[in-house]
Short mmCIF file of C-alpha atoms in Angstrom, two decimals:
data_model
loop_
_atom_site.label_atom_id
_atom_site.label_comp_id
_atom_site.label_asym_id
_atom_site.label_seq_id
_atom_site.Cartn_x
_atom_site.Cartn_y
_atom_site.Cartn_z
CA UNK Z 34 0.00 0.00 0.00
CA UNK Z 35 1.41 3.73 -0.89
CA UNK Z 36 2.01 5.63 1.81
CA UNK Z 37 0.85 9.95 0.74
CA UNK Z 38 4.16 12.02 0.26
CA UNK Z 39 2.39 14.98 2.77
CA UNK Z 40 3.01 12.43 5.45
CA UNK Z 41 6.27 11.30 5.48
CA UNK Z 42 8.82 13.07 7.76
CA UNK Z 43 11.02 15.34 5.26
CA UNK Z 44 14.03 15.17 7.13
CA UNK Z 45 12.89 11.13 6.67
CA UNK Z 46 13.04 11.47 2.81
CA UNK Z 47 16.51 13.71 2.36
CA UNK Z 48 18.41 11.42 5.42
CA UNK Z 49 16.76 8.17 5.53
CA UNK Z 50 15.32 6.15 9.29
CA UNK Z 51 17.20 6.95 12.31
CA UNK Z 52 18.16 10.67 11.36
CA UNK Z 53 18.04 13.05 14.42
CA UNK Z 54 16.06 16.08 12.84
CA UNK Z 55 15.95 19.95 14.18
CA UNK Z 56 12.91 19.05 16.85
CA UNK Z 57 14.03 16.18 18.50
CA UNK Z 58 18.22 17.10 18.90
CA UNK Z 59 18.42 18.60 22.34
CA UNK Z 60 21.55 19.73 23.71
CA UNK Z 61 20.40 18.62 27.24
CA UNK Z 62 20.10 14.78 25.45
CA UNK Z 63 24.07 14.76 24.08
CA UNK Z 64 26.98 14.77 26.78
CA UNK Z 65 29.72 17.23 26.89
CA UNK Z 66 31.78 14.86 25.01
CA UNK Z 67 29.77 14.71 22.03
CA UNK Z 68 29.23 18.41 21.49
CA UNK Z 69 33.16 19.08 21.44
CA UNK Z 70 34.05 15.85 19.45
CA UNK Z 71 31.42 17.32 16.84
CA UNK Z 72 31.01 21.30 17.29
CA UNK Z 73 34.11 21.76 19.41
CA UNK Z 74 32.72 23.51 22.82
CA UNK Z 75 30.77 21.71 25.72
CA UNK Z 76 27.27 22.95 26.72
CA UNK Z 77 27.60 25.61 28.88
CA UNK Z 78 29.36 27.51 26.62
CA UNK Z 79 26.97 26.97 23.65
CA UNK Z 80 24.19 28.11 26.23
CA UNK Z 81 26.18 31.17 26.63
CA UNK Z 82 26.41 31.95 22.81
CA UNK Z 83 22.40 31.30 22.50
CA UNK Z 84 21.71 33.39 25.64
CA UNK Z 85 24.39 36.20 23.68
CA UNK Z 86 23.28 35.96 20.32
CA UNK Z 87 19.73 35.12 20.58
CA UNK Z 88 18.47 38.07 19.49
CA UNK Z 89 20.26 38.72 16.39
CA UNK Z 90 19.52 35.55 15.07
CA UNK Z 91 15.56 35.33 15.61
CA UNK Z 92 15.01 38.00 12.55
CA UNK Z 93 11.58 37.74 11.41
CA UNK Z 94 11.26 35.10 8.56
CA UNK Z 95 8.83 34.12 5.80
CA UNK Z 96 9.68 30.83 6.02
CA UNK Z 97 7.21 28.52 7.69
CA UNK Z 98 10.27 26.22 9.71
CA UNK Z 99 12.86 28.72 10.44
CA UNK Z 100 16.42 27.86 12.07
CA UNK Z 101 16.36 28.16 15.48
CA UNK Z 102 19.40 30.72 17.24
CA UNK Z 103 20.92 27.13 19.03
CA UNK Z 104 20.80 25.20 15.28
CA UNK Z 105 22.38 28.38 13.97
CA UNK Z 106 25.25 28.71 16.35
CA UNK Z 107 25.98 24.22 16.19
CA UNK Z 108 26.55 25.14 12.83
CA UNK Z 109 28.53 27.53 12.95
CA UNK Z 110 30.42 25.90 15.34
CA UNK Z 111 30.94 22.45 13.55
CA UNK Z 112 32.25 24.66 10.59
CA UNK Z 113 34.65 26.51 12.40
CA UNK Z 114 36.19 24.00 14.24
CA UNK Z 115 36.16 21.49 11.00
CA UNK Z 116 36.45 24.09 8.52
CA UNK Z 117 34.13 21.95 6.34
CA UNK Z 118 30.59 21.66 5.74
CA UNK Z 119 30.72 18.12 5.06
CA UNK Z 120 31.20 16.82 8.89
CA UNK Z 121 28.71 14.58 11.44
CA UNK Z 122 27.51 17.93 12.31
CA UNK Z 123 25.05 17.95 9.06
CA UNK Z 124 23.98 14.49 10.18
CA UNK Z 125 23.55 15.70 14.13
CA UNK Z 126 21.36 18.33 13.33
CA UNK Z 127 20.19 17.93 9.98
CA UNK Z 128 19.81 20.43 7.68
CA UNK Z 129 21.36 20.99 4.10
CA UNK Z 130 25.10 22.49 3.30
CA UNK Z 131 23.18 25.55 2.25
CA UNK Z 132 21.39 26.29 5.13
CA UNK Z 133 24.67 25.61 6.98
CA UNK Z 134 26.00 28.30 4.50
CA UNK Z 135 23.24 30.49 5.78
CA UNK Z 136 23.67 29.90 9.45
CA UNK Z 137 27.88 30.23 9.27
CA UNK Z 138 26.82 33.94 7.89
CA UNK Z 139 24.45 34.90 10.28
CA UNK Z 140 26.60 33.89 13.51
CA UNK Z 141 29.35 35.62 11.64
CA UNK Z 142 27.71 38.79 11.40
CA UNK Z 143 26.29 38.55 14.93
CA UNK Z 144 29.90 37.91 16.59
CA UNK Z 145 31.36 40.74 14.52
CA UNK Z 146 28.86 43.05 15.94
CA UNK Z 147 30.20 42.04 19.17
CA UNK Z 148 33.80 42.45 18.46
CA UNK Z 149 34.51 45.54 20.75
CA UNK Z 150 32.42 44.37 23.38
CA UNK Z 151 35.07 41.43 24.14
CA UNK Z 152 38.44 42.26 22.02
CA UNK Z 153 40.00 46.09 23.68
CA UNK Z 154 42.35 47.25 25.67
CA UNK Z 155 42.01 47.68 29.53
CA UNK Z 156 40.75 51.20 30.36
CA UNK Z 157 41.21 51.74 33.98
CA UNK Z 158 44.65 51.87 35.99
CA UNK Z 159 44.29 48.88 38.03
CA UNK Z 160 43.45 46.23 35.16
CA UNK Z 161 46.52 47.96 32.69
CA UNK Z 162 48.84 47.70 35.76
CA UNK Z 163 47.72 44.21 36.14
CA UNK Z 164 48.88 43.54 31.89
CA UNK Z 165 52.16 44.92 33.15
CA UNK Z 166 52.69 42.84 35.75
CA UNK Z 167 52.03 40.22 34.29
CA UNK Z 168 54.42 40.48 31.03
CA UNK Z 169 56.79 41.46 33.82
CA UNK Z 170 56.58 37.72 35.06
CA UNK Z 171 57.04 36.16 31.80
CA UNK Z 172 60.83 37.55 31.36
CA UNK Z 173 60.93 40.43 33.19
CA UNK Z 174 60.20 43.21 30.24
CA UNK Z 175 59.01 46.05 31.97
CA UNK Z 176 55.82 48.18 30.80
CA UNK Z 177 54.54 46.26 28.11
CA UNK Z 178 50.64 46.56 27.35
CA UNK Z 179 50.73 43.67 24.53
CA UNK Z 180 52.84 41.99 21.75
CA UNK Z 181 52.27 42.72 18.53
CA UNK Z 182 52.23 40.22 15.24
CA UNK Z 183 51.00 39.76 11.51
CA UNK Z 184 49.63 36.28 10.67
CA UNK Z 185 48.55 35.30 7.28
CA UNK Z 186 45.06 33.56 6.55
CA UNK Z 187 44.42 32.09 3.21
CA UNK Z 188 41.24 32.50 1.01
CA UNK Z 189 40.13 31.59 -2.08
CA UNK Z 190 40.83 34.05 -5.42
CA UNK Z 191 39.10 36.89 -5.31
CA UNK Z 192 37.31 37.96 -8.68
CA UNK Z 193 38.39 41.67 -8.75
CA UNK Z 194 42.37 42.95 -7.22
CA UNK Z 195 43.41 39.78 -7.54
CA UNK Z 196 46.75 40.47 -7.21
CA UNK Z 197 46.77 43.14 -3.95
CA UNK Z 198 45.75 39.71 -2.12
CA UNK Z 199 48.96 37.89 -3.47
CA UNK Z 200 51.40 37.19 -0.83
CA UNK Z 201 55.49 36.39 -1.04
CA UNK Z 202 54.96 33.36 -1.24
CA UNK Z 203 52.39 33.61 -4.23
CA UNK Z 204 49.03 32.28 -2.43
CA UNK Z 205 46.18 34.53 -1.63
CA UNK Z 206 45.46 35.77 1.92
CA UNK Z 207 44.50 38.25 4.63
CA UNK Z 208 47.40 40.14 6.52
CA UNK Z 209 46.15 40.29 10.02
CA UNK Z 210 47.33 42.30 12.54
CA UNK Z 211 46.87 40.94 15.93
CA UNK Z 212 47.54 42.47 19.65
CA UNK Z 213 47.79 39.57 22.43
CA UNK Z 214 48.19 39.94 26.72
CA UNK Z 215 50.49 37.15 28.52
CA UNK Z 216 47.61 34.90 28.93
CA UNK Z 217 46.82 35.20 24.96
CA UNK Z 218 43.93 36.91 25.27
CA UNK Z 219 43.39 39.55 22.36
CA UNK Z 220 43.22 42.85 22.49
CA UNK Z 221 43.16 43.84 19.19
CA UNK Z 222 42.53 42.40 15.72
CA UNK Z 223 42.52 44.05 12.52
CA UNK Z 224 41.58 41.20 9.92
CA UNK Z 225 40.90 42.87 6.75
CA UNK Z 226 44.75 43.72 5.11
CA UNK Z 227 45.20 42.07 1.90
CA UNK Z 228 47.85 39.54 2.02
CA UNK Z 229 50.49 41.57 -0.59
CA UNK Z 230 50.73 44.20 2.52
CA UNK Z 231 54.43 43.66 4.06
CA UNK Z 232 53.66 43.46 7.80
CA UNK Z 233 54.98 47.26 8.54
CA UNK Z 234 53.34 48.78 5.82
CA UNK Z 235 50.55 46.81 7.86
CA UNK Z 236 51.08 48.52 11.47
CA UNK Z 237 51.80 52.07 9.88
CA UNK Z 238 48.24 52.30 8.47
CA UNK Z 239 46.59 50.29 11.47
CA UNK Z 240 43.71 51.66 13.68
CA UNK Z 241 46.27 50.19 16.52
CA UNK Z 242 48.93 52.92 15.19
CA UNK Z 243 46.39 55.66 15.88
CA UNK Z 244 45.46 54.45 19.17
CA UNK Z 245 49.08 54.49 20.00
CA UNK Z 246 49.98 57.97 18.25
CA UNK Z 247 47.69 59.65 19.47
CA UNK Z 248 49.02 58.51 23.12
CA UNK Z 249 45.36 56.38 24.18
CA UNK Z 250 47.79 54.29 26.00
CA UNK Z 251 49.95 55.88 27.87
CA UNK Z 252 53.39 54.97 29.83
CA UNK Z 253 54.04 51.49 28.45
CA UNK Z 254 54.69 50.05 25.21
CA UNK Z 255 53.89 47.26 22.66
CA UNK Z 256 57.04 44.43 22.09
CA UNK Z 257 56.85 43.81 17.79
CA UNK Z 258 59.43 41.43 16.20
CA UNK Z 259 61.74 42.75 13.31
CA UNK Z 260 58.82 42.94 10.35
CA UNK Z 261 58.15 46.40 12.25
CA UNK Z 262 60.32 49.91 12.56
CA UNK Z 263 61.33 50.64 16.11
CA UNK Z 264 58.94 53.03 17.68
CA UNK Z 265 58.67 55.35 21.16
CA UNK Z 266 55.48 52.86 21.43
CA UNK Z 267 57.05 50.05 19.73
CA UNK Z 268 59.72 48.12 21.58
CA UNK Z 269 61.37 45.39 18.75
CA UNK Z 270 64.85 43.88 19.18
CA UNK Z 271 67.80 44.34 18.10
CA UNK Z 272 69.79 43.59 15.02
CA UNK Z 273 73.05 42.47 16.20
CA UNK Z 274 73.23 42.39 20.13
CA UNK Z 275 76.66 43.03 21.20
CA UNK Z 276 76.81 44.26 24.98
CA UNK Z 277 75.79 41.41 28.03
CA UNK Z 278 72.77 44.11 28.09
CA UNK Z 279 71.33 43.91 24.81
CA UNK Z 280 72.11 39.86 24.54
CA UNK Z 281 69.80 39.81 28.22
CA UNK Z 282 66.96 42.27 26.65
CA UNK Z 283 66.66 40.53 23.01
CA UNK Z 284 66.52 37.20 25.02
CA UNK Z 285 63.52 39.03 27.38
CA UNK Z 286 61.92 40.32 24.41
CA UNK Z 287 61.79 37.34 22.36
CA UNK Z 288 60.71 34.81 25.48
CA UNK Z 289 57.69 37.68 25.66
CA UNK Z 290 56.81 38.17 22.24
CA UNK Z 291 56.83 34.33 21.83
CA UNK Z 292 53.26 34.41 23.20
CA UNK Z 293 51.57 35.61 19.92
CA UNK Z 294 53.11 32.98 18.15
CA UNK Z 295 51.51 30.50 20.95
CA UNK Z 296 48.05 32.45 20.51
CA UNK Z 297 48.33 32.07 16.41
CA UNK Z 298 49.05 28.37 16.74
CA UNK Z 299 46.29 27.87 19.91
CA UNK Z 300 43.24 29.88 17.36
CA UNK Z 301 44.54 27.52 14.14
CA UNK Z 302 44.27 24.25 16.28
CA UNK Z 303 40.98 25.78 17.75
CA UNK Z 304 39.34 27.20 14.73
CA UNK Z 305 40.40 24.64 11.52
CA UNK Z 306 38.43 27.25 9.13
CA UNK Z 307 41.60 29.29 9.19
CA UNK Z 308 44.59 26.80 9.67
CA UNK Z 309 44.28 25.68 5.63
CA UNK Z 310 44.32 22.07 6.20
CA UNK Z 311 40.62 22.11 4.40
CA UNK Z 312 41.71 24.57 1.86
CA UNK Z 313 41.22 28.26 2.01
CA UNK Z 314 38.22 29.75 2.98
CA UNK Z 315 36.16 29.79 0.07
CA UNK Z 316 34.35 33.30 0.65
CA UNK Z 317 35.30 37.45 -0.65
CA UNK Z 318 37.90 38.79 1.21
CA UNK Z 319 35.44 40.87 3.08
CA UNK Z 320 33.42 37.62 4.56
CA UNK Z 321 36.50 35.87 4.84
CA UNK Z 322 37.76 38.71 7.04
CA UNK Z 323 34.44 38.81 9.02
CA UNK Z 324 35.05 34.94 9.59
CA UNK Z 325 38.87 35.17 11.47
CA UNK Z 326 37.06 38.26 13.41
CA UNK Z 327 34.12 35.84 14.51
CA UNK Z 328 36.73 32.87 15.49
CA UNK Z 329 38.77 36.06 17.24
CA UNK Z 330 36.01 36.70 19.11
CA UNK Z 331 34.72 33.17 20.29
CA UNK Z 332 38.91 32.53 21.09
CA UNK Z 333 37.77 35.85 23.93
CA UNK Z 334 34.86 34.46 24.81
CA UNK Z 335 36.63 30.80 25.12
CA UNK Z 336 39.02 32.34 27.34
CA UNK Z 337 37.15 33.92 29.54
CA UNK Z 338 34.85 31.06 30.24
CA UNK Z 339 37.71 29.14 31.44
CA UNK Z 340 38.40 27.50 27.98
CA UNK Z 341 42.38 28.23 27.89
CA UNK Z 342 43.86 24.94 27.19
CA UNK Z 343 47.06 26.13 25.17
CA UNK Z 344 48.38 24.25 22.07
CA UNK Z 345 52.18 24.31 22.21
CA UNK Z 346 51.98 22.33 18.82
CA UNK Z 347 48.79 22.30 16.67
CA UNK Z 348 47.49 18.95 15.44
CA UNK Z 349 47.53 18.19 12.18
CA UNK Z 350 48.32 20.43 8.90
CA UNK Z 351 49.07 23.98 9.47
CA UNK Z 352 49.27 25.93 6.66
CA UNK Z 353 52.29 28.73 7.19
CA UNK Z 354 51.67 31.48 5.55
CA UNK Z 355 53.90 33.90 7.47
CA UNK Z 356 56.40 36.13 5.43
CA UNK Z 357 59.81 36.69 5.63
CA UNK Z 358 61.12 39.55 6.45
CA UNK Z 359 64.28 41.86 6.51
CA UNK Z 360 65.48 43.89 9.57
CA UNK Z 361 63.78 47.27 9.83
CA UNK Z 362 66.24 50.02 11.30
CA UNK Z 363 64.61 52.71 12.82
CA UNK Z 364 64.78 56.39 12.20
CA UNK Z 365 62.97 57.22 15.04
CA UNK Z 366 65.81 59.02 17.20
CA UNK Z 367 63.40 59.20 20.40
CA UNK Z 368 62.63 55.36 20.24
CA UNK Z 369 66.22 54.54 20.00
CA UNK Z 370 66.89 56.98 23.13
CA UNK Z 371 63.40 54.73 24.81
CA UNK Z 372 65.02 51.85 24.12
CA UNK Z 373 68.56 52.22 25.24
CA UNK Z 374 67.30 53.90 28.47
CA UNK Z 375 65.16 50.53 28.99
CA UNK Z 376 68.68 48.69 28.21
CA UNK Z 377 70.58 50.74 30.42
CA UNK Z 378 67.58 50.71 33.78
CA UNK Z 379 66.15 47.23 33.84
CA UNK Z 380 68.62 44.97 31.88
CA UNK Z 381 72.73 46.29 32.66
#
């Protein structure tokens, strides 16, 4: 006997028996360990994102079975911490690579509005003497508010400029300029340069180089490696060390600074969207650029939720895409006199 099409289950007819559709996955049914081994963060946190987001995502639709915020956000999830659409998320929650598509986009969007609520700079005195202190503990570099690094992200050809997103090393990316504390928690992130952009060309036209010029932080300094010119604001090391003094500060400088590179390596293994192990990310530069944002901000949100396990070495394939450089030698006669006063006080 034929059974009518108008009753059969839809999610039935694209997945076949046993498929968990939108109504009936729960996050309250699935244990911790399922949610990371498939969307990468346990419950709680996921809560928190629904609780956050919520309201962005619940836009009026015309459709008659809209995507709830919590579908939205697994989504987006499962593709940012596969980097693929095609993953046991689409069979967990079960809807189509398109909607996924859709949801990824929306989450985006929402996060991005959020950036500046979680990624800044500490305002009052307490909380930036707290950054000092501890960068102080790392190595004992005095006064720094953050390091300072470029890391490349690759994406997929753009159809117009084509060649402005061309890095050294002939692959297509996003230059971004990144601002980390001792813990790795950012504090700035500038995600839009196209990949062609040497990293000081980079800094010199950066939103962070206003801040900083324009003295918003005061009485301290960022520590940059040698892609970037020496600056009163700008500690980097030096070319050839030759006194005990500037062997002990280049040796503080670069056990500090190392703690971007840990950060870059810690979002990569997080966030597989951006490490190119599925390919680049297959969107315009400007979505692409909303994505690492997005994954900048959940790395924030991760971290303040008690989320910090650090990746030393990331699993699998990491796609390098960071340039090589030459030494920059400053022109900046007040930096130089900074710099050898913090040579001659903390490190003779």
């Amino acid at each position: 006997m034929a059974i009518p099409v108008a009753v059969l289950d839809c999610d039935l007819l694209l997945y076949g028996c046993g498929h968990r559709t939108l109504e009936r996955f729960k996050l309250e049914d699935v244990t911790d360990e399922y949610l990371v081994s498939i969307f990468g963060f346990p419950r709680q946190f996921i809560y928190y994102l629904v609780d956050l987001l919520g309201a962005s995502l619940s836009r009026p639709t015309q459709r008659s079975r809209a995507i709830s915020p919590e579908t939205q956000i697994l989504a987006a999830l499962g593709f940012y911490t596969s980097g693929s659409f095609q993953t046991r998320m689409g069979d967990a929650i079960g809807i189509s690579q398109a909607s996924t598509s859709r949801c990824v986009a929306n989450v985006t969007e929402a996060l991005v509005e959020r950036a500046s609520q979680f990624i800044h700079f500490p305002e009052d005195e307490a909380a930036v003497q707290s950054l000092k202190d501890d960068f102080y503990g790392l190595a004992g570099m005095p006064g720094v508010l953050g390091v300072v690094a470029c890391t490349h992200v690759a994406i997929k050809a753009p159809n117009a400029e084509d060649l402005l997103y061309v890095n050294r090393k002939g692959l297509h990316s996003l230059n971004c300029l990144m601002v980390c504390d001792a813990r790795g928690v950012l504090l700035s992130a500038e995600t839009h340069w196209p990949g062609s952009l040497p990293d000081y060309t980079v800094l010199q036209n950066a939103a962070l180089t206003s801040q900083f010029e324009t003295k918003l932080h005061k009485d301290g300094w960022l520590l940059g490696d040698s892609s970037f010119f020496l600056r009163t604001w700008l500690m980097t090391p030096l070319h050839i060390p030759e006194t005990p003094a500037e062997y002990r500060y280049n040796m503080a400088h670069s056990a500090t600074h190392n703690i971007i590179e840990r950060m870059f390596r810690t979002i990569r293994s997080r966030f597989r969207c951006l490490d190119g192990s599925k390919g680049t990310l297959q969107y315009s530069p400007e979505k692409s650029s909303h994505i690492i944002l997005a994954c900048c901000v959940l790395h924030n949100i991760s971290m303040e939720h008690g989320l910090d396990v650090w990746s030393s070495l990331a699993t699998g394939h990491i796609e390098q895409l960071e340039e090589e450089y030459e030494q920059m030698e400053s022109v900046d006669s007040e930096a130089c006199r900074i710099r050898q006063e913090l040579l001659l006080t903390h490190f003779s």
